């Protein structure tokens, strides 16, 4: 990932001053160290182990074989991999692969790829003819088939889709491959489970071993780099899909991976590597996507609801709402959360219509889960509540009861002459929270109770277990709360934005925990942020943090964040934005992680 003074879109002049260069891309590209070692995906013919002592097929498996090197010709023995059938007519080949027949040798053209590609990984242009089939180990391969391709020494074989077979002027057989990526080949999103402990270990295991990501990276390789055939199908990117229940394939893919900008996106065109003039069937396509299966997703609309996590005074959400309004979308901050009471009061003054919660994010997540259960019980059609008429009266013995609060002192003092226990009537429930508002040492769901005959200053927090006889009051509160939207349920939120605390991450903190960052509760808020996203399933996600999220502990916190979104089947993009490129008089860098539903097709890759 680009560092504070080392980004690919800035040039240094003679006196060392960094001058940002104009770029159409809103985020700065990520350097190689943030990616997996396998993200470069150099041609196997250029790997150090791709020599005469380390061929794709072992001597014991094949006996003698031919290994076509990229620049040297040698005497052929009994070949086990060769092109078969008649060559494709020359005029058709020139129409389908015109770049092969230019008079000048070119580099592998992929735009800004100088960060990830070696100069030796050239596009081979001395092509004699093209073929549509090849035979490897007595198995026939067609264009569009997927195959295991020789990997680096001691590592798994690569997986790729064959898009060309051709013979060079030196009679060497080659194929061109479009690469698939496993999860661990991208940003090592499965390689840090032991470092992060049990929480991250469980998350790493949740990535499906059969899931691949198709890329736009292609290169040329000797034909004998192909190891065997493999069946790869395309499946829709949806949270409801359970690939483990399907069979008949080795791998599946549902998203595209763009290496240069660490982007995972919905597949728009699945024929990138195949010529537009090809009439052949794309055998890797498999099932066609049905993005309407995405749970909780709503169609495009002009009014959208936003939840601001770690909101502070609401700067991020306010900016998003203003920007959305310029785009013709009425984005409104409906809910906000922050642990700082003063920040919440400031936000309430500027956004009086928002439901603002002043509590820890962990308690907020538990509250959302409990609220969803209450809504399922009382709000759903034909929900009958308890099924019996309940009494709004509660017996309380004294203020020493575990669920009583200091406000009950006044209630007890007014009823000293009465026999114990004293019975109080619940007038109504006025608020809800999850936690330990009475400092009893026991956390759980509580309601703020307004007692009949008492003022609001004498409200108390009561655990839900103590309100068993007040089901009608609970139902009234839930129905009204659901109607006005005091809390969101899954599918209610269109946008979640937030900047989890950066104090435990920032390099200005000389006492930050470098060895075990998650021991700092502030750093664990990234996990909580993603848990809330997973529960509410918003259409869009935006997370912001300091650049050191990509440096601390080799960037594992940043890798974890994008890993969670990808695992949840969100389109995702991680990058750095420089404030100076947007008119601010300072070169301030911030990391942004964007997420979007799979059927929000094109915006994330523009």
XYZ file of C-alpha atoms in Angstrom:
606
model
C 0.000 0.000 0.000
C 1.283 3.438 -0.740
C 3.053 5.157 2.140
C 2.654 8.773 3.292
C 5.432 10.064 1.054
C 5.722 7.167 -1.355
C 2.725 6.824 -3.641
C 2.657 5.862 -7.255
C 0.740 8.956 -8.343
C 3.179 11.515 -6.959
C 6.478 12.644 -8.507
C 9.398 14.229 -6.673
C 10.965 17.333 -8.180
C 14.545 18.468 -7.815
C 14.188 19.829 -4.295
C 12.375 16.727 -3.082
C 8.890 18.242 -2.977
C 6.125 15.789 -3.855
C 3.855 17.027 -6.613
C 0.706 14.947 -7.203
C 0.145 14.134 -10.864
C -3.366 14.324 -12.316
C -5.106 10.970 -12.367
C -8.605 9.904 -13.362
C -8.608 7.343 -10.582
C -9.942 8.518 -7.179
C -7.559 6.333 -5.200
C -3.823 5.804 -5.360
C -2.535 2.385 -6.491
C -1.144 -0.080 -4.003
C 2.487 -1.183 -4.198
C 3.494 -4.816 -4.372
C 4.243 -5.405 -0.624
C 0.562 -5.149 0.316
C -0.311 -7.899 -2.147
C 0.440 -11.579 -1.844
C 3.664 -12.819 -3.417
C 1.448 -14.651 -5.904
C -0.422 -11.499 -6.947
C 2.263 -10.763 -9.544
C 1.399 -14.062 -11.275
C 4.414 -14.024 -13.573
C 4.463 -16.530 -16.353
C 5.654 -19.937 -15.082
C 8.260 -19.925 -17.846
C 9.982 -17.035 -16.034
C 9.882 -18.530 -12.541
C 13.169 -19.636 -11.060
C 12.017 -23.222 -10.759
C 10.812 -23.431 -14.345
C 13.968 -25.022 -15.671
C 15.130 -28.400 -16.853
C 15.297 -29.690 -13.296
C 11.768 -28.605 -12.351
C 9.293 -29.339 -15.113
C 5.536 -29.301 -14.866
C 5.378 -33.076 -15.314
C 7.773 -35.293 -13.372
C 9.973 -37.879 -15.102
C 8.382 -40.659 -13.050
C 4.909 -39.603 -14.184
C 5.691 -39.005 -17.842
C 8.991 -40.610 -18.714
C 10.655 -38.491 -21.358
C 8.930 -35.279 -22.377
C 9.468 -32.041 -24.256
C 9.843 -28.767 -22.360
C 9.666 -25.715 -24.607
C 11.677 -22.877 -23.151
C 10.872 -19.295 -23.972
C 14.100 -18.413 -25.749
C 16.012 -21.617 -26.516
C 15.175 -24.473 -28.812
C 16.278 -28.017 -28.054
C 15.905 -31.465 -29.471
C 12.477 -32.990 -28.855
C 11.986 -36.396 -27.373
C 8.663 -38.190 -26.960
C 6.180 -35.355 -26.336
C 3.227 -35.669 -24.002
C 1.871 -32.183 -24.786
C 1.290 -30.958 -28.310
C -1.183 -29.065 -30.465
C -3.641 -31.161 -32.447
C -5.983 -30.697 -35.376
C -5.654 -28.354 -38.313
C -4.385 -24.814 -37.768
C -6.980 -22.059 -37.666
C -7.070 -20.323 -41.085
C -4.672 -17.408 -41.211
C -7.273 -14.739 -42.013
C -9.486 -15.905 -39.141
C -6.541 -15.985 -36.718
C -5.537 -12.454 -37.696
C -9.084 -11.296 -37.076
C -9.375 -12.990 -33.678
C -5.887 -12.202 -32.361
C -4.619 -9.170 -34.337
C -2.084 -8.215 -31.655
C -0.081 -11.379 -32.456
C 0.690 -10.264 -35.965
C 2.119 -6.793 -35.404
C 5.545 -6.211 -36.889
C 7.027 -4.949 -33.633
C 7.423 -6.842 -30.356
C 5.443 -5.314 -27.504
C 5.267 -5.614 -23.792
C 2.272 -7.175 -22.146
C -0.157 -4.252 -22.388
C -2.301 -3.779 -19.262
C -2.136 -0.062 -18.652
C -0.307 0.888 -15.471
C 1.224 -2.505 -14.707
C 4.853 -1.537 -14.191
C 4.532 -2.239 -10.467
C 3.698 -5.883 -10.908
C 5.319 -7.155 -14.110
C 8.823 -8.025 -15.181
C 10.109 -6.689 -18.488
C 10.793 -10.270 -19.623
C 7.096 -11.144 -19.486
C 6.598 -10.157 -23.111
C 3.803 -10.820 -25.512
C 5.108 -13.368 -28.003
C 4.663 -12.049 -31.530
C 6.652 -14.442 -33.722
C 3.555 -16.587 -34.195
C 3.362 -19.111 -37.001
C -0.249 -20.253 -36.589
C -3.055 -20.773 -34.069
C -4.855 -23.955 -33.028
C -8.138 -24.663 -31.303
C -7.092 -27.843 -29.486
C -4.147 -29.422 -27.670
C -3.451 -32.799 -26.137
C -1.742 -33.030 -22.744
C -1.227 -36.409 -21.106
C -3.737 -37.948 -23.550
C -6.384 -35.414 -22.488
C -7.797 -33.049 -25.111
C -8.056 -29.364 -24.180
C -10.219 -26.860 -26.066
C -10.090 -23.084 -26.033
C -12.060 -21.901 -23.019
C -11.173 -24.918 -20.886
C -9.724 -24.379 -17.419
C -6.557 -26.058 -16.236
C -4.074 -26.431 -13.435
C -0.885 -24.664 -14.517
C 2.525 -25.300 -13.029
C 2.977 -23.164 -9.928
C 6.039 -21.948 -8.117
C 8.215 -24.504 -6.414
C 6.688 -25.822 -3.203
C 3.372 -24.020 -3.763
C -0.022 -24.922 -5.172
C -0.528 -25.084 -8.914
C -2.180 -22.058 -10.460
C -5.631 -22.175 -12.031
C -6.278 -20.496 -15.355
C -8.541 -20.394 -18.399
C -6.982 -21.200 -21.771
C -7.682 -18.481 -24.324
C -5.139 -19.262 -27.070
C -3.105 -22.126 -28.503
C -0.352 -21.142 -30.939
C 2.920 -22.300 -32.495
C 5.903 -19.999 -32.865
C 8.231 -19.665 -35.831
C 10.620 -21.945 -33.929
C 7.912 -24.642 -33.806
C 7.430 -24.231 -30.054
C 3.943 -24.836 -28.680
C 2.440 -22.167 -26.424
C -0.834 -21.281 -24.798
C -2.153 -18.026 -23.383
C -3.905 -18.148 -20.027
C -6.262 -15.858 -18.139
C -5.533 -16.325 -14.440
C -7.830 -17.131 -11.566
C -6.831 -16.201 -8.020
C -7.460 -18.034 -4.806
C -8.291 -15.912 -1.767
C -4.799 -16.329 -0.333
C -3.271 -15.228 -3.665
C -4.773 -11.730 -3.432
C -3.915 -9.815 -0.249
C -3.178 -12.903 1.852
C -6.669 -12.708 3.271
C -6.372 -16.223 4.668
C -2.740 -16.267 5.760
C -2.918 -14.495 9.117
C -5.254 -16.615 11.238
C -2.642 -17.587 13.828
C -1.399 -14.011 14.157
C -4.838 -12.583 14.844
C -6.047 -15.225 17.274
C -9.350 -17.046 17.454
C -11.559 -14.244 16.099
C -9.581 -13.906 12.899
C -8.929 -17.635 12.675
C -12.646 -18.321 12.545
C -13.048 -15.650 9.880
C -10.213 -17.059 7.775
C -11.832 -20.492 7.823
C -15.053 -18.991 6.490
C -13.499 -18.371 3.069
C -14.589 -21.172 0.767
C -11.608 -23.180 -0.470
C -13.369 -23.676 -3.797
C -13.890 -19.975 -4.406
C -11.750 -18.279 -7.055
C -11.585 -14.742 -8.459
C -11.121 -14.211 -12.169
C -8.628 -11.527 -13.179
C -7.660 -9.587 -16.283
C -4.058 -10.818 -16.017
C -2.944 -12.936 -18.968
C 0.396 -14.194 -20.228
C 2.020 -16.746 -22.550
C 3.423 -20.068 -21.368
C 4.932 -23.215 -22.887
C 2.286 -25.842 -23.476
C 3.882 -28.336 -21.103
C 3.234 -25.998 -18.164
C -0.326 -27.357 -18.188
C -0.699 -30.000 -15.481
C -4.277 -31.219 -15.824
C -7.831 -30.169 -16.603
C -10.035 -28.639 -13.909
C -13.722 -27.723 -13.915
C -14.474 -24.125 -12.949
C -17.989 -22.690 -13.108
C -19.412 -19.237 -12.605
C -21.898 -18.681 -9.790
C -23.850 -15.558 -8.782
C -22.321 -13.314 -6.128
C -24.954 -13.536 -3.410
C -24.904 -14.012 0.337
C -27.651 -16.620 0.051
C -25.593 -18.954 -2.117
C -24.314 -22.108 -0.422
C -21.708 -23.529 -2.849
C -20.912 -26.407 -0.499
C -24.352 -27.814 -1.244
C -23.528 -27.908 -4.968
C -21.436 -30.536 -6.700
C -19.977 -31.405 -10.071
C -17.152 -28.850 -10.137
C -13.706 -28.291 -8.680
C -13.884 -24.510 -8.247
C -16.299 -21.659 -8.792
C -15.862 -17.927 -9.292
C -18.291 -15.094 -8.667
C -16.172 -11.915 -8.755
C -13.351 -10.308 -10.664
C -10.088 -9.292 -9.008
C -8.189 -6.205 -10.204
C -4.655 -6.455 -8.860
C -3.476 -2.893 -9.466
C -6.092 -1.319 -7.194
C -6.971 -4.193 -4.844
C -10.517 -4.277 -6.180
C -13.055 -7.099 -6.125
C -15.923 -6.390 -8.493
C -19.026 -7.885 -10.034
C -18.273 -9.591 -13.321
C -19.640 -7.493 -16.158
C -17.868 -9.073 -19.144
C -16.785 -12.677 -18.740
C -15.121 -12.910 -22.162
C -12.162 -10.585 -21.569
C -9.617 -13.143 -22.630
C -11.623 -14.503 -25.551
C -11.781 -12.847 -28.931
C -15.025 -11.040 -29.720
C -15.053 -12.901 -33.033
C -15.046 -16.245 -31.267
C -18.189 -18.242 -31.821
C -17.135 -20.996 -29.461
C -18.904 -21.684 -26.211
C -17.315 -20.306 -23.064
C -17.079 -23.528 -21.103
C -16.125 -21.813 -17.875
C -19.280 -19.778 -17.622
C -21.385 -22.362 -15.837
C -24.476 -20.950 -14.124
C -25.696 -17.514 -15.072
C -25.897 -14.999 -12.218
C -29.128 -13.931 -10.585
C -28.239 -10.945 -8.456
C -31.800 -10.571 -7.160
C -30.976 -13.349 -4.701
C -28.935 -10.956 -2.556
C -30.606 -10.950 0.850
C -32.186 -7.701 1.957
C -31.240 -5.806 -1.193
C -33.536 -3.076 -2.434
C -33.740 -1.620 -5.907
C -32.363 1.822 -6.725
C -34.274 4.621 -5.061
C -34.004 8.368 -4.626
C -34.243 8.302 -0.819
C -31.568 6.405 1.089
C -30.910 5.877 4.798
C -27.436 6.145 6.336
C -25.975 4.744 9.566
C -22.895 6.616 10.828
C -20.707 4.478 13.107
C -18.077 6.138 15.324
C -19.733 9.304 14.071
C -18.062 11.972 16.185
C -19.901 15.173 15.304
C -20.998 13.696 11.961
C -18.420 15.062 9.517
C -18.221 11.964 7.295
C -21.959 11.384 7.059
C -22.643 15.071 6.437
C -20.153 15.116 3.568
C -21.621 11.949 2.066
C -25.142 13.359 2.255
C -24.084 16.597 0.581
C -22.267 14.704 -2.175
C -25.200 12.372 -2.726
C -27.524 15.351 -3.046
C -25.387 16.700 -5.883
C -25.899 13.342 -7.599
C -29.664 13.590 -7.213
C -29.926 11.143 -4.298
C -31.519 12.140 -1.010
C -29.179 10.416 1.440
C -30.235 11.079 5.032
C -28.462 10.253 8.287
C -31.101 8.166 10.058
C -28.927 6.631 12.776
C -25.594 7.501 14.379
C -23.403 5.927 17.063
C -20.557 7.274 19.156
C -19.239 6.591 22.636
C -18.487 10.266 23.303
C -21.482 12.019 24.877
C -20.410 15.531 23.833
C -19.992 14.445 20.218
C -23.466 12.901 20.272
C -24.972 16.130 21.612
C -23.281 18.143 18.877
C -24.533 15.731 16.227
C -28.057 15.897 17.666
C -28.092 19.692 17.346
C -27.125 19.498 13.669
C -29.263 16.443 12.841
C -32.321 16.570 15.106
C -34.105 14.018 12.919
C -31.450 11.312 13.478
C -31.649 8.528 16.065
C -28.369 8.953 17.958
C -26.986 6.293 20.273
C -24.355 7.063 22.902
C -22.953 3.634 23.741
C -20.138 1.213 22.836
C -20.374 -0.353 19.389
C -20.400 -3.870 20.868
C -23.522 -3.018 22.903
C -25.091 -1.428 19.840
C -24.582 -4.627 17.841
C -26.141 -6.743 20.595
C -29.018 -4.267 20.796
C -29.618 -4.600 17.045
C -29.807 -8.363 17.364
C -32.257 -8.200 20.264
C -34.337 -5.531 18.537
C -34.605 -7.696 15.428
C -35.923 -10.551 17.573
C -38.521 -8.260 19.132
C -39.614 -7.007 15.712
C -39.917 -10.559 14.417
C -42.077 -11.370 17.419
C -44.367 -8.351 17.578
C -44.292 -6.639 14.173
C -44.547 -9.479 11.698
C -48.034 -10.195 10.308
C -50.096 -12.343 12.653
C -47.583 -11.807 15.452
C -49.583 -12.490 18.565
C -47.137 -11.359 21.239
C -47.589 -13.404 24.353
C -51.071 -14.535 23.339
C -52.574 -13.559 26.700
C -53.553 -10.257 28.239
C -50.866 -9.129 30.666
C -50.852 -6.821 33.648
C -48.846 -3.561 33.536
C -48.035 -3.899 37.250
C -44.675 -4.996 38.662
C -43.794 -5.903 42.229
C -40.601 -4.381 43.627
C -39.327 -5.114 47.093
C -36.727 -2.417 47.596
C -34.035 -0.419 45.922
C -31.551 -3.127 46.784
C -33.060 -5.328 44.073
C -30.412 -6.087 41.415
C -32.431 -4.447 38.641
C -33.299 -1.287 40.537
C -31.600 2.048 39.994
C -30.881 5.097 42.131
C -34.135 6.681 40.951
C -36.032 4.005 42.838
C -34.869 5.587 46.086
C -37.466 8.278 45.599
C -40.112 5.688 44.789
C -39.300 3.710 47.913
C -39.202 6.820 50.100
C -42.699 7.743 48.945
C -43.976 4.280 49.888
C -42.250 3.669 53.241
C -45.509 3.056 55.018
C -46.592 0.331 52.634
C -46.092 -3.351 53.197
C -43.300 -4.989 51.208
C -43.293 -5.869 48.384
C -44.531 -2.696 46.728
C -46.355 -2.976 43.414
C -45.815 -0.303 40.752
C -47.666 0.210 37.500
C -45.769 0.612 34.237
C -47.209 3.600 32.393
C -45.102 3.053 29.286
C -41.632 2.136 28.024
C -39.670 5.083 26.693
C -36.277 3.722 25.594
C -34.231 0.582 25.100
C -30.564 -0.300 25.526
C -28.216 -3.250 25.816
C -25.647 -3.174 28.574
C -25.521 -2.671 32.333
C -27.145 0.718 33.049
C -27.621 -0.124 36.749
C -24.001 -1.252 37.336
C -25.056 -4.698 38.538
C -22.313 -6.557 36.717
C -24.818 -8.272 34.439
C -25.225 -7.104 30.843
C -28.413 -7.600 28.893
C -31.434 -5.987 27.258
C -33.055 -3.206 29.324
C -36.035 -0.889 28.906
C -36.388 2.573 30.354
C -39.655 2.499 32.336
C -41.988 5.422 32.997
C -43.948 4.602 36.142
C -47.597 5.555 36.544
C -47.907 8.487 38.910
C -44.221 9.393 38.693
C -42.361 11.956 36.603
C -39.756 11.329 33.898
C -36.981 12.175 36.373
C -37.861 8.984 38.228
C -37.614 6.667 35.195
C -35.617 3.487 35.783
C -33.889 0.911 33.607
C -35.436 -2.526 33.978
C -34.182 -5.813 32.501
C -36.537 -7.444 30.051
C -36.818 -10.464 32.351
C -38.524 -8.241 34.928
C -41.187 -7.140 32.459
C -42.732 -10.539 31.802
C -46.098 -9.272 33.071
C -45.966 -6.227 30.803
C -46.057 -7.792 27.350
C -48.612 -5.295 26.094
C -46.368 -2.398 27.068
C -43.411 -4.097 25.363
C -45.471 -4.712 22.242
C -46.674 -1.101 22.149
C -43.092 0.127 22.420
C -41.820 -2.202 19.684
C -44.634 -1.366 17.289
C -44.138 2.363 17.754
C -40.345 2.069 17.638
C -40.470 0.065 14.428
C -42.842 2.569 12.879
C -40.589 5.558 13.575
C -37.366 3.586 13.004
C -35.606 4.041 16.327
C -33.268 1.189 15.353
C -32.491 -0.403 11.976
C -33.244 -3.999 11.087
C -31.406 -5.994 8.378
C -32.275 -4.428 5.024
C -33.244 -1.012 6.446
C -29.822 0.611 5.982
C -28.641 1.706 2.540
C -25.245 3.097 3.564
C -22.991 2.360 6.532
C -20.045 4.695 6.980
C -17.558 5.118 9.780
C -13.996 5.585 10.880
C -13.090 3.114 13.649
C -10.717 4.612 16.246
C -7.236 5.215 14.878
C -5.413 6.027 18.142
C -4.168 2.464 18.551
C -3.030 2.335 14.904
C -1.452 5.724 14.257
C 2.313 5.975 14.107
C 2.111 9.069 16.312
C 1.187 6.733 19.171
C 4.600 5.658 20.453
C 3.016 3.163 22.819
C 0.840 1.318 20.312
C 0.839 -2.473 20.523
C 2.809 -3.550 17.466
C 3.055 -7.228 18.383
C -0.616 -7.828 19.259
C -2.705 -4.921 17.929
C -6.023 -6.565 18.805
C -5.133 -6.467 22.489
C -6.013 -2.784 22.165
C -9.792 -2.531 22.407
C -9.779 0.438 20.035
C -8.250 -1.666 17.259
C -10.849 -4.381 17.760
C -13.491 -1.926 16.642
C -12.619 -2.846 13.047
C -13.933 -6.334 13.819
C -17.096 -4.876 15.387
C -17.596 -2.559 12.400
C -17.572 -5.539 10.036
C -19.861 -7.535 12.346
C -22.432 -4.727 12.117
C -22.102 -4.708 8.324
C -22.610 -8.456 8.261
C -25.764 -8.196 10.377
C -27.442 -5.208 8.662
C -26.394 -6.002 5.064
C -26.355 -2.422 3.725
C -26.147 -1.628 0.029
C -22.955 0.418 0.417
C -20.118 0.459 2.960
C -17.434 3.088 3.513
C -14.718 2.716 6.144
C -11.972 5.298 6.703
C -8.745 5.156 8.685
C -5.184 6.420 8.812
C -2.520 5.129 6.429
C -0.856 3.208 9.261
C -3.657 0.643 9.084
C -1.666 -0.653 6.094
C 1.674 -0.537 7.938
C 1.034 -1.745 11.467
C 1.861 -5.459 11.730
C 2.456 -5.654 7.956
C -0.975 -4.262 7.246
C -2.980 -7.108 8.717
C -5.766 -4.862 10.004
C -6.365 -3.466 6.523
C -6.187 -6.927 4.990
C -8.666 -8.222 7.522
C -11.144 -5.445 6.707
C -11.193 -6.093 2.967
C -11.220 -9.834 3.645
C -14.462 -9.532 5.603
C -16.206 -7.596 2.835
C -15.062 -10.067 0.180
C -16.163 -12.986 2.323
C -19.595 -11.313 2.618
C -19.720 -11.188 -1.221
C -19.451 -7.397 -1.383
C -17.657 -5.695 -4.215
C -14.668 -4.124 -2.466
C -11.955 -1.612 -3.143
C -9.152 -0.490 -0.857
C -7.107 2.591 -1.646
C -5.569 5.850 -0.483
C -6.928 9.299 -1.180
C -4.807 12.446 -0.918
C -6.636 15.498 0.397
C -4.365 17.754 -1.642
C -5.812 16.315 -4.846
C -9.231 17.654 -3.871
C -8.332 21.284 -3.205
C -7.222 21.123 0.427
C -4.000 23.001 1.272
C -2.325 19.933 2.801
C -1.055 16.570 1.606
C -3.115 14.464 4.005
C -3.464 10.762 3.125
C -6.305 8.563 4.326
C -7.227 4.969 3.599
C -10.738 4.262 2.350
C -12.415 0.900 1.976
C -15.503 0.857 -0.220
C -18.043 -1.931 -0.444
C -21.103 -2.384 -2.649
C -23.771 -4.958 -3.390
C -22.983 -7.281 -6.299
C -25.641 -5.764 -8.537
C -24.269 -2.250 -8.068
C -22.378 -3.153 -11.174
C -19.984 -0.590 -12.547
C -19.321 2.244 -10.094
C -16.564 0.525 -8.137
C -14.299 -0.052 -11.130
C -14.697 3.289 -12.878
